Amino acid sequence: MFIDHEHIYNLLEEAKNASKEEIQEVLDKAKERKGLSHKDIAILLQVEDKEQIEEMFKIAGDIKKSIYGNRIVLFAPLYVSDYCVNNCVYCGYQHCNKFGRRKLSMKEVEEEVKILEKMGHKRLALEAGEDPVNCDINYILDVISTVYKTQKDNGNIRRINVNIAATTVEEYRKLKEANIGTYILFQETYHKPTYEKMHPNCLKSDYEYHLTAFDRAMEGGIDDVGGGVLFGLADYKFEVLGLMIHNEHLEEKFGVGFHTISFPRIRKAEGMDLETFPNLVDDETFKKIIAIVRIAVPFTGMILSTRESADMRREALRYGISQISAGSCTGVGGYKEREEGKIVDQFILEDHRSPIQVLKELIDAKYIPSYCTACYRKGRTGDRFMSLAKSGNIQYVCGPNAMTTLMEYILDYGDEELREKGEALIREEAAKIERDDIKKLVLNNIERLKNGERDLYI
Ligand code: SF4
Ligand code: SF4
């Protein structure tokens, strides 16, 4: 198995003794973006010195800026079924929690999607519990097709990332054929003893089967996969090394590693007590984790959800996060229920701002909110995407697409204030584009949008 626990323990133990000079050497290497070894990452994970931590934040911020510029991609989760046969100790949907479970009918999927489209969303993350009887692959495929078909006014969902339980090559092949964007699956924890304790007597209990899900997904033709752990279950240092080793395993075997990594932290949920988790990660440590992962895998998208407070999200954007959710509901049928004044969530959310509020705050902080979904629609997935990212030319597509999708949002869903702020930012950003041909293209696309065209991208 590619997650060798002894190897990880040894790396962390040896890194404890790293001198200040040795740490500095790793920081200098990180600045030059030469790629870090496991040993280097272990050393960064052991840094306690305040000045060196500050330097780490600065390096991560610089890497983020030079690769991603100031665009932030927005998405929303769509929970379609809370039937679940598993017993994940940390989750409100665990099998032994008794509540009226349900899945959305196709009509209800349409209703949820229309609300999401009215909020301006173009990119969804589809979420469902594991239940081979009540929520099988055919149900998920029907949902995907319904989501893509549902259009309200100018709204349409252009990319569906899917987060469903580990499954077989055949089922992954079906997801690929249904045109999904990224297949997302959190390992939850790479630490096998903790994994087994957290997932007792259920389908998800098999650590190896879960760990090799992306191998099967890639064999089934899905080349964008998104990993993550649930921070708070096991020692975060072990988890970060686990993530990096998993990423390398995929790179070695399939030529491409994680397209994205998500950063969920344990939140209070029904039927669990936070006190019983001894590895909870505090805010300072969480920021450190984000910075180290940014430094270690500069080209991997990093995702943060509304589980985090608005303040934490602001900080995390500076050190590495490139995608956030906005206006989220994490309950099945949650968007409609919110419209009706009821809220039922899988866990407690911290950030309740509406998308338009999030957009205004991002713009005030000089970020360009982006609803771009261009890459997979242009066939830029897997290693084709990574080689574009690594060549640095990605900036000539991401930035322009951020500007045009922001303009589209302003025209269809913006208010006066957003229009003023947003247009000013777009003008400023367009003026900064170095290549004249691209600048011309962007300005021309902005005019075409104003004249009623939609969905323009490069
Ligand atoms: Fe089910 Fe997923 Fe919750 Fe586990 S984390 S109980 S698999 S919904
Ligand atoms: Fe993402 Fe590709 Fe759009 Fe850039 S151009 S924001 S990488 S989809």
Short mmCIF file of C-alpha atoms and ligand atoms in Angstrom, two decimals:
data_model
loop_
_atom_site.label_atom_id
_atom_site.label_comp_id
_atom_site.label_asym_id
_atom_site.label_seq_id
_atom_site.Cartn_x
_atom_site.Cartn_y
_atom_site.Cartn_z
CA MET A 1 0.00 0.00 0.00
CA PHE A 2 1.41 3.37 -0.96
CA ILE A 3 0.64 5.04 2.39
CA ASP A 4 3.51 3.61 4.43
CA HIS A 5 2.77 4.58 8.02
CA GLU A 6 6.26 3.80 9.31
CA HIS A 7 7.80 5.99 6.63
CA ILE A 8 5.55 8.91 7.66
CA TYR A 9 6.25 8.46 11.39
CA ASN A 10 9.99 8.39 10.70
CA LEU A 11 9.89 11.50 8.53
CA LEU A 12 8.07 13.42 11.24
CA GLU A 13 10.36 12.17 13.98
CA GLU A 14 13.53 13.11 12.09
CA ALA A 15 12.14 16.51 11.10
CA LYS A 16 11.65 17.39 14.79
CA ASN A 17 15.40 17.79 15.07
CA ALA A 18 15.79 20.13 12.08
CA SER A 19 17.95 23.15 12.94
CA LYS A 20 16.91 26.72 12.17
CA GLU A 21 19.38 26.68 9.28
CA GLU A 22 17.97 23.49 7.83
CA ILE A 23 14.47 24.97 8.02
CA GLN A 24 15.76 28.09 6.27
CA GLU A 25 17.20 25.95 3.49
CA VAL A 26 13.77 24.39 2.88
CA LEU A 27 12.13 27.82 2.89
CA ASP A 28 14.67 29.06 0.33
CA LYS A 29 14.03 26.02 -1.83
CA ALA A 30 10.27 26.68 -1.55
CA LYS A 31 10.78 30.27 -2.71
CA GLU A 32 12.46 28.99 -5.85
CA ARG A 33 9.59 26.53 -6.41
CA LYS A 34 11.95 23.68 -6.95
CA GLY A 35 9.54 21.11 -5.61
CA LEU A 36 9.79 19.77 -2.10
CA SER A 37 10.64 16.26 -0.95
CA HIS A 38 8.69 14.44 1.75
CA LYS A 39 11.49 15.28 4.14
CA ASP A 40 11.20 18.99 3.30
CA ILE A 41 7.44 18.95 3.85
CA ALA A 42 7.90 17.15 7.16
CA ILE A 43 10.35 19.86 8.20
CA LEU A 44 7.85 22.61 7.34
CA LEU A 45 5.19 20.79 9.35
CA GLN A 46 7.44 20.88 12.43
CA VAL A 47 8.24 24.61 12.24
CA GLU A 48 7.24 26.40 15.45
CA ASP A 49 9.30 29.58 15.20
CA LYS A 50 6.98 32.56 14.70
CA GLU A 51 9.25 34.38 12.23
CA GLN A 52 9.71 31.28 10.13
CA ILE A 53 5.97 30.66 10.12
CA GLU A 54 5.44 34.23 8.94
CA GLU A 55 7.98 33.66 6.18
CA MET A 56 6.12 30.49 5.19
CA PHE A 57 2.86 32.47 4.92
CA LYS A 58 4.60 35.03 2.76
CA ILE A 59 6.06 32.41 0.41
CA ALA A 60 2.67 30.70 0.11
CA GLY A 61 1.00 34.07 -0.60
CA ASP A 62 3.57 34.89 -3.30
CA ILE A 63 3.16 31.49 -4.97
CA LYS A 64 -0.60 31.88 -4.90
CA LYS A 65 -0.43 35.33 -6.44
CA SER A 66 1.98 34.45 -9.20
CA ILE A 67 0.08 31.34 -10.32
CA TYR A 68 -3.54 32.21 -9.64
CA GLY A 69 -3.38 36.00 -9.79
CA ASN A 70 -6.31 37.43 -7.87
CA ARG A 71 -9.16 35.28 -9.20
CA ILE A 72 -11.30 33.17 -6.89
CA VAL A 73 -13.59 30.50 -8.31
CA LEU A 74 -17.06 30.18 -6.76
CA PHE A 75 -19.31 27.15 -6.51
CA ALA A 76 -22.18 25.76 -4.44
CA PRO A 77 -22.91 22.29 -3.05
CA LEU A 78 -26.11 20.47 -3.98
CA TYR A 79 -27.15 17.76 -1.49
CA VAL A 80 -29.44 15.29 -3.21
CA SER A 81 -29.78 12.36 -0.80
CA ASP A 82 -29.14 11.84 2.92
CA TYR A 83 -29.76 8.09 2.88
CA CYS A 84 -26.58 6.55 4.22
CA VAL A 85 -25.60 3.06 5.29
CA ASN A 86 -22.33 4.18 6.89
CA ASN A 87 -21.45 4.97 10.47
CA CYS A 88 -18.94 7.80 10.14
CA VAL A 89 -18.62 8.88 13.74
CA TYR A 90 -18.22 12.58 12.83
CA CYS A 91 -21.23 12.95 10.51
CA GLY A 92 -24.83 13.89 11.18
CA TYR A 93 -26.01 11.57 8.38
CA GLN A 94 -24.57 8.43 10.04
CA HIS A 95 -26.85 5.43 9.80
CA CYS A 96 -27.71 5.20 13.49
CA ASN A 97 -29.01 8.78 13.61
CA LYS A 98 -32.76 8.44 13.28
CA PHE A 99 -34.46 11.11 11.22
CA GLY A 100 -36.70 11.18 8.19
CA ARG A 101 -34.26 10.57 5.35
CA ARG A 102 -34.98 11.50 1.81
CA LYS A 103 -33.67 12.02 -1.66
CA LEU A 104 -34.77 14.63 -4.15
CA SER A 105 -37.16 13.68 -6.91
CA MET A 106 -36.16 14.95 -10.37
CA LYS A 107 -38.75 17.69 -9.99
CA GLU A 108 -37.16 18.73 -6.72
CA VAL A 109 -33.71 18.65 -8.32
CA GLU A 110 -35.03 21.08 -10.92
CA GLU A 111 -36.40 23.35 -8.20
CA GLU A 112 -33.10 23.40 -6.31
CA VAL A 113 -31.13 24.03 -9.49
CA LYS A 114 -33.36 26.92 -10.51
CA ILE A 115 -32.76 28.56 -7.13
CA LEU A 116 -29.01 28.04 -7.52
CA GLU A 117 -29.12 29.50 -11.02
CA LYS A 118 -31.01 32.51 -9.70
CA MET A 119 -28.11 32.99 -7.28
CA GLY A 120 -25.80 33.08 -10.32
CA HIS A 121 -24.09 29.73 -9.79
CA LYS A 122 -22.57 27.89 -12.75
CA ARG A 123 -20.55 25.23 -10.96
CA LEU A 124 -21.99 22.73 -8.50
CA ALA A 125 -20.63 20.04 -6.22
CA LEU A 126 -23.12 17.19 -6.09
CA GLU A 127 -23.23 15.49 -2.68
CA ALA A 128 -24.94 12.30 -1.56
CA GLY A 129 -24.60 9.76 1.24
CA GLU A 130 -23.79 6.13 0.41
CA ASP A 131 -26.76 3.84 -0.07
CA PRO A 132 -26.63 1.32 -2.91
CA VAL A 133 -30.39 0.73 -2.72
CA ASN A 134 -31.89 4.19 -2.20
CA CYS A 135 -29.25 6.17 -4.05
CA ASP A 136 -27.65 4.00 -6.72
CA ILE A 137 -25.56 5.13 -9.67
CA ASN A 138 -28.61 5.36 -11.96
CA TYR A 139 -30.22 7.84 -9.59
CA ILE A 140 -27.02 9.93 -9.56
CA LEU A 141 -26.83 9.82 -13.38
CA ASP A 142 -30.45 10.98 -13.60
CA VAL A 143 -29.68 13.84 -11.24
CA ILE A 144 -26.66 14.90 -13.32
CA SER A 145 -28.64 14.87 -16.53
CA THR A 146 -31.49 16.81 -14.88
CA VAL A 147 -29.09 19.43 -13.52
CA TYR A 148 -27.46 20.00 -16.91
CA LYS A 149 -30.86 20.23 -18.61
CA THR A 150 -32.43 22.66 -16.12
CA GLN A 151 -32.16 26.23 -17.31
CA LYS A 152 -33.83 29.29 -15.90
CA ASP A 153 -33.64 32.56 -17.86
CA ASN A 154 -29.94 32.99 -18.62
CA GLY A 155 -28.96 30.56 -15.89
CA ASN A 156 -27.37 27.20 -16.52
CA ILE A 157 -25.07 24.86 -14.65
CA ARG A 158 -21.95 24.31 -16.70
CA ARG A 159 -19.90 22.00 -14.53
CA ILE A 160 -20.96 19.40 -11.98
CA ASN A 161 -18.29 18.06 -9.69
CA VAL A 162 -19.42 14.89 -7.99
CA ASN A 163 -18.74 13.76 -4.44
CA ILE A 164 -20.16 10.26 -4.01
CA ALA A 165 -18.88 7.18 -2.24
CA ALA A 166 -15.96 5.11 -3.51
CA THR A 167 -17.18 2.78 -6.24
CA THR A 168 -16.19 0.51 -9.14
CA VAL A 169 -14.40 1.23 -12.42
CA GLU A 170 -17.66 0.60 -14.34
CA GLU A 171 -19.55 3.15 -12.29
CA TYR A 172 -16.77 5.70 -12.64
CA ARG A 173 -16.89 5.14 -16.39
CA LYS A 174 -20.60 6.01 -16.31
CA LEU A 175 -19.88 9.21 -14.38
CA LYS A 176 -17.27 10.15 -16.96
CA GLU A 177 -19.76 9.56 -19.77
CA ALA A 178 -22.25 11.79 -17.93
CA ASN A 179 -19.78 14.67 -18.31
CA ILE A 180 -18.85 15.30 -14.74
CA GLY A 181 -16.12 17.81 -13.91
CA THR A 182 -14.03 16.63 -10.97
CA TYR A 183 -14.70 13.46 -8.99
CA ILE A 184 -14.22 14.42 -5.36
CA LEU A 185 -13.66 11.98 -2.52
CA PHE A 186 -12.17 12.74 0.86
CA GLN A 187 -9.97 10.08 2.36
CA GLU A 188 -11.19 11.54 5.70
CA THR A 189 -7.98 10.28 7.34
CA TYR A 190 -4.88 8.59 5.95
CA HIS A 191 -4.14 7.14 9.37
CA LYS A 192 -5.44 3.59 9.13
CA PRO A 193 -6.14 2.91 12.83
CA THR A 194 -8.05 6.19 13.08
CA TYR A 195 -9.84 5.47 9.80
CA GLU A 196 -11.05 2.14 11.13
CA LYS A 197 -12.19 3.69 14.42
CA MET A 198 -14.09 6.43 12.62
CA HIS A 199 -15.90 4.08 10.22
CA PRO A 200 -17.03 1.07 12.24
CA ASN A 201 -18.93 -1.86 10.68
CA CYS A 202 -20.08 -0.31 7.46
CA LEU A 203 -19.40 -0.21 3.72
CA LYS A 204 -16.89 2.55 4.25
CA SER A 205 -14.84 0.54 6.78
CA ASP A 206 -12.41 -0.79 4.16
CA TYR A 207 -9.44 1.61 4.24
CA GLU A 208 -7.72 0.13 1.18
CA TYR A 209 -10.86 0.19 -0.97
CA HIS A 210 -11.43 3.84 -0.09
CA LEU A 211 -7.78 4.74 -0.62
CA THR A 212 -7.67 3.21 -4.10
CA ALA A 213 -10.91 4.85 -5.30
CA PHE A 214 -9.03 7.40 -7.43
CA ASP A 215 -7.02 4.61 -9.08
CA ARG A 216 -10.33 3.08 -10.17
CA ALA A 217 -11.76 6.48 -11.15
CA MET A 218 -8.74 7.10 -13.38
CA GLU A 219 -9.00 3.64 -14.88
CA GLY A 220 -12.61 4.51 -15.63
CA GLY A 221 -11.44 7.57 -17.59
CA ILE A 222 -11.94 10.33 -15.02
CA ASP A 223 -8.77 12.39 -15.10
CA ASP A 224 -9.71 15.21 -12.71
CA VAL A 225 -9.93 13.96 -9.15
CA GLY A 226 -10.12 15.98 -5.95
CA GLY A 227 -8.82 14.74 -2.60
CA GLY A 228 -9.03 15.92 0.96
CA VAL A 229 -8.99 14.87 4.59
CA LEU A 230 -11.26 15.86 7.42
CA PHE A 231 -8.91 17.81 9.64
CA GLY A 232 -9.42 16.95 13.29
CA LEU A 233 -9.56 13.17 13.04
CA ALA A 234 -5.85 12.28 13.21
CA ASP A 235 -2.61 14.25 13.62
CA TYR A 236 -2.66 16.93 10.92
CA LYS A 237 1.04 16.43 10.18
CA PHE A 238 0.40 12.80 9.31
CA GLU A 239 -2.55 13.84 7.15
CA VAL A 240 -0.63 16.44 5.13
CA LEU A 241 2.11 13.93 4.34
CA GLY A 242 -0.59 11.37 3.49
CA LEU A 243 -2.14 13.81 1.02
CA MET A 244 1.21 14.54 -0.61
CA ILE A 245 2.10 10.86 -0.93
CA HIS A 246 -1.32 10.04 -2.40
CA ASN A 247 -0.86 12.86 -4.89
CA GLU A 248 2.53 11.50 -5.92
CA HIS A 249 1.17 8.00 -6.26
CA LEU A 250 -1.40 9.25 -8.80
CA GLU A 251 1.22 11.32 -10.62
CA GLU A 252 3.49 8.32 -10.94
CA LYS A 253 0.79 5.90 -12.03
CA PHE A 254 -1.45 8.10 -14.20
CA GLY A 255 0.70 11.13 -15.02
CA VAL A 256 -1.50 13.53 -13.07
CA GLY A 257 -2.20 14.06 -9.38
CA PHE A 258 -5.02 15.83 -7.55
CA HIS A 259 -6.83 18.49 -9.56
CA THR A 260 -8.02 19.96 -6.26
CA ILE A 261 -7.59 19.43 -2.54
CA SER A 262 -10.37 20.40 -0.12
CA PHE A 263 -9.88 21.57 3.44
CA PRO A 264 -12.81 20.61 5.65
CA ARG A 265 -12.39 20.81 9.44
CA ILE A 266 -14.62 18.87 11.82
CA ARG A 267 -17.76 20.76 12.76
CA LYS A 268 -20.39 19.97 15.32
CA ALA A 269 -23.05 17.67 13.85
CA GLU A 270 -26.05 15.77 15.16
CA GLY A 271 -25.14 12.70 17.24
CA MET A 272 -21.47 13.57 17.88
CA ASP A 273 -19.55 15.46 20.50
CA LEU A 274 -16.57 17.60 19.43
CA GLU A 275 -14.90 16.98 22.81
CA THR A 276 -14.27 13.36 21.82
CA PHE A 277 -11.90 14.34 18.98
CA PRO A 278 -8.41 14.89 20.41
CA ASN A 279 -6.84 16.17 17.18
CA LEU A 280 -8.95 19.26 16.50
CA VAL A 281 -7.03 21.87 14.53
CA ASP A 282 -7.03 25.47 15.78
CA ASP A 283 -7.16 28.49 13.46
CA GLU A 284 -3.42 29.23 13.49
CA THR A 285 -2.54 25.63 12.69
CA PHE A 286 -5.20 25.51 9.98
CA LYS A 287 -3.62 28.50 8.24
CA LYS A 288 -0.22 26.82 8.50
CA ILE A 289 -1.61 23.66 6.86
CA ILE A 290 -3.05 25.70 3.98
CA ALA A 291 0.25 27.52 3.46
CA ILE A 292 2.31 24.31 3.48
CA VAL A 293 0.06 22.57 0.96
CA ARG A 294 0.14 25.67 -1.28
CA ILE A 295 3.93 25.59 -1.21
CA ALA A 296 4.12 21.83 -1.75
CA VAL A 297 1.68 21.59 -4.70
CA PRO A 298 1.55 25.04 -6.30
CA PHE A 299 -0.64 24.00 -9.24
CA THR A 300 -3.37 22.16 -7.39
CA GLY A 301 -6.65 24.03 -6.81
CA MET A 302 -7.45 24.44 -3.11
CA ILE A 303 -11.04 24.50 -1.90
CA LEU A 304 -12.60 25.90 1.27
CA SER A 305 -16.26 25.57 2.18
CA THR A 306 -18.76 27.64 4.14
CA ARG A 307 -17.98 25.47 7.17
CA GLU A 308 -15.39 28.16 7.89
CA SER A 309 -16.12 31.67 9.17
CA ALA A 310 -15.90 34.65 6.83
CA ASP A 311 -12.75 35.81 8.68
CA MET A 312 -10.99 32.50 8.28
CA ARG A 313 -11.97 32.38 4.62
CA ARG A 314 -10.42 35.80 4.05
CA GLU A 315 -7.14 34.70 5.61
CA ALA A 316 -7.12 31.37 3.82
CA LEU A 317 -7.54 33.11 0.46
CA ARG A 318 -4.32 34.98 1.08
CA TYR A 319 -2.26 31.87 1.75
CA GLY A 320 -3.51 29.47 -0.84
CA ILE A 321 -7.22 28.82 -1.26
CA SER A 322 -8.37 29.29 -4.86
CA GLN A 323 -12.02 28.14 -4.71
CA ILE A 324 -14.78 28.84 -2.21
CA SER A 325 -18.44 28.01 -1.96
CA ALA A 326 -20.97 30.80 -1.53
CA GLY A 327 -24.54 30.94 -0.28
CA SER A 328 -24.42 27.22 0.56
CA CYS A 329 -27.05 24.96 2.07
CA THR A 330 -25.87 21.54 3.19
CA GLY A 331 -29.22 19.83 3.66
CA VAL A 332 -31.21 17.82 1.12
CA GLY A 333 -33.67 20.24 -0.46
CA GLY A 334 -31.97 22.97 1.58
CA TYR A 335 -32.20 25.78 -0.97
CA LYS A 336 -35.96 25.54 -1.26
CA GLU A 337 -36.32 25.18 2.50
CA ARG A 338 -34.20 28.25 3.04
CA GLU A 339 -36.47 30.19 0.69
CA GLU A 340 -39.35 29.01 2.82
CA GLY A 341 -37.59 30.05 6.03
CA LYS A 342 -36.54 26.58 7.24
CA ILE A 343 -32.94 25.43 7.40
CA VAL A 344 -31.68 21.87 7.86
CA ASP A 345 -27.93 21.31 7.45
CA GLN A 346 -25.59 18.32 7.59
CA PHE A 347 -23.31 20.24 9.92
CA ILE A 348 -23.13 23.74 11.34
CA LEU A 349 -22.09 26.38 8.82
CA GLU A 350 -20.19 29.49 9.80
CA ASP A 351 -20.51 31.69 6.76
CA HIS A 352 -24.07 32.65 5.91
CA ARG A 353 -23.39 35.48 3.47
CA SER A 354 -25.31 35.45 0.20
CA PRO A 355 -23.30 35.10 -3.02
CA ILE A 356 -23.80 38.75 -3.94
CA GLN A 357 -22.43 39.80 -0.53
CA VAL A 358 -19.47 37.45 -0.96
CA LEU A 359 -18.82 38.90 -4.42
CA LYS A 360 -18.86 42.47 -3.16
CA GLU A 361 -16.46 41.65 -0.35
CA LEU A 362 -14.13 39.81 -2.72
CA ILE A 363 -14.13 42.77 -5.10
CA ASP A 364 -13.47 45.19 -2.22
CA ALA A 365 -10.43 43.08 -1.37
CA LYS A 366 -9.36 43.24 -5.07
CA TYR A 367 -10.14 39.64 -5.91
CA ILE A 368 -11.94 38.80 -9.16
CA PRO A 369 -14.79 36.41 -8.40
CA SER A 370 -14.92 33.83 -11.17
CA TYR A 371 -17.69 31.55 -12.41
CA CYS A 372 -15.41 30.08 -15.03
CA THR A 373 -15.94 26.49 -16.14
CA ALA A 374 -13.92 26.71 -19.35
CA CYS A 375 -11.24 24.06 -18.92
CA TYR A 376 -13.20 20.86 -18.95
CA ARG A 377 -15.50 22.18 -21.66
CA LYS A 378 -12.42 22.89 -23.76
CA GLY A 379 -10.99 19.45 -22.99
CA ARG A 380 -8.31 20.92 -20.75
CA THR A 381 -8.45 18.17 -18.14
CA GLY A 382 -5.95 15.84 -16.47
CA ASP A 383 -2.39 16.19 -17.71
CA ARG A 384 -3.40 18.67 -20.45
CA PHE A 385 -4.62 20.98 -17.72
CA MET A 386 -1.52 20.45 -15.60
CA SER A 387 0.89 21.18 -18.43
CA LEU A 388 -0.95 24.42 -19.20
CA ALA A 389 -0.87 25.34 -15.50
CA LYS A 390 2.81 24.51 -15.16
CA SER A 391 3.77 26.47 -18.29
CA GLY A 392 2.37 29.63 -16.68
CA ASN A 393 0.09 30.26 -19.69
CA ILE A 394 -2.98 29.45 -17.64
CA GLN A 395 -3.02 33.06 -16.49
CA TYR A 396 -4.01 34.04 -20.04
CA VAL A 397 -7.19 32.03 -19.75
CA CYS A 398 -8.14 32.16 -16.05
CA GLY A 399 -7.95 35.93 -15.65
CA PRO A 400 -9.89 36.76 -18.83
CA ASN A 401 -12.51 34.11 -18.06
CA ALA A 402 -12.87 35.46 -14.53
CA MET A 403 -13.55 38.92 -15.97
CA THR A 404 -16.13 37.76 -18.49
CA THR A 405 -17.97 35.49 -16.05
CA LEU A 406 -18.06 38.30 -13.49
CA MET A 407 -19.51 40.60 -16.15
CA GLU A 408 -22.11 37.99 -16.98
CA TYR A 409 -23.05 37.73 -13.29
CA ILE A 410 -23.32 41.49 -12.96
CA LEU A 411 -25.60 41.74 -15.99
CA ASP A 412 -27.90 38.92 -14.93
CA TYR A 413 -27.91 39.02 -11.13
CA GLY A 414 -26.08 42.15 -9.94
CA ASP A 415 -27.49 45.22 -8.22
CA GLU A 416 -26.34 48.80 -8.78
CA GLU A 417 -23.57 48.61 -6.18
CA LEU A 418 -22.12 45.40 -7.61
CA ARG A 419 -22.31 46.79 -11.10
CA GLU A 420 -20.26 49.84 -10.14
CA LYS A 421 -17.67 47.97 -8.12
CA GLY A 422 -17.44 45.07 -10.55
CA GLU A 423 -17.14 47.09 -13.73
CA ALA A 424 -14.46 49.28 -12.18
CA LEU A 425 -12.46 46.17 -11.22
CA ILE A 426 -12.88 44.62 -14.67
CA ARG A 427 -11.64 47.81 -16.35
CA GLU A 428 -8.65 47.94 -14.03
CA GLU A 429 -7.80 44.28 -14.56
CA ALA A 430 -8.28 44.33 -18.32
CA ALA A 431 -5.86 47.26 -18.56
CA LYS A 432 -3.23 45.12 -16.85
CA ILE A 433 -3.35 42.25 -19.39
CA GLU A 434 0.03 42.17 -21.05
CA ARG A 435 -0.83 40.43 -24.32
CA ASP A 436 -2.67 42.79 -26.66
CA ASP A 437 -4.55 40.05 -28.48
CA ILE A 438 -5.97 38.75 -25.18
CA LYS A 439 -6.82 42.22 -23.95
CA LYS A 440 -8.73 42.91 -27.17
CA LEU A 441 -10.54 39.62 -26.90
CA VAL A 442 -11.64 40.30 -23.33
CA LEU A 443 -12.89 43.81 -24.10
CA ASN A 444 -14.71 42.50 -27.13
CA ASN A 445 -16.30 39.70 -25.10
CA ILE A 446 -17.46 42.19 -22.47
CA GLU A 447 -19.23 44.17 -25.21
CA ARG A 448 -20.78 41.01 -26.65
CA LEU A 449 -22.13 40.13 -23.18
CA LYS A 450 -23.64 43.58 -22.86
CA ASN A 451 -25.30 43.01 -26.20
CA GLY A 452 -27.00 39.88 -24.91
CA GLU A 453 -24.61 37.02 -25.75
CA ARG A 454 -23.71 34.62 -22.93
CA ASP A 455 -21.22 31.92 -22.00
CA LEU A 456 -18.13 33.33 -23.69
CA TYR A 457 -14.81 31.80 -22.70
CA ILE A 458 -11.34 30.92 -23.89
FE1 SF4 B 1 -22.61 8.87 5.14
FE2 SF4 B 1 -20.80 10.48 4.04
FE3 SF4 B 1 -21.87 11.06 6.40
FE4 SF4 B 1 -20.21 9.03 6.22
S1 SF4 B 1 -19.68 11.20 5.83
S2 SF4 B 1 -22.17 9.03 7.32
S3 SF4 B 1 -20.66 8.28 4.16
S4 SF4 B 1 -22.95 10.96 4.45
FE1 SF4 B 2 -10.41 27.03 -13.82
FE2 SF4 B 2 -9.69 26.61 -16.33
FE3 SF4 B 2 -11.39 28.53 -15.78
FE4 SF4 B 2 -8.84 28.79 -15.13
S1 SF4 B 2 -9.68 28.68 -17.20
S2 SF4 B 2 -10.60 29.25 -13.83
S3 SF4 B 2 -8.32 26.71 -14.55
S4 SF4 B 2 -11.76 26.35 -15.48
#
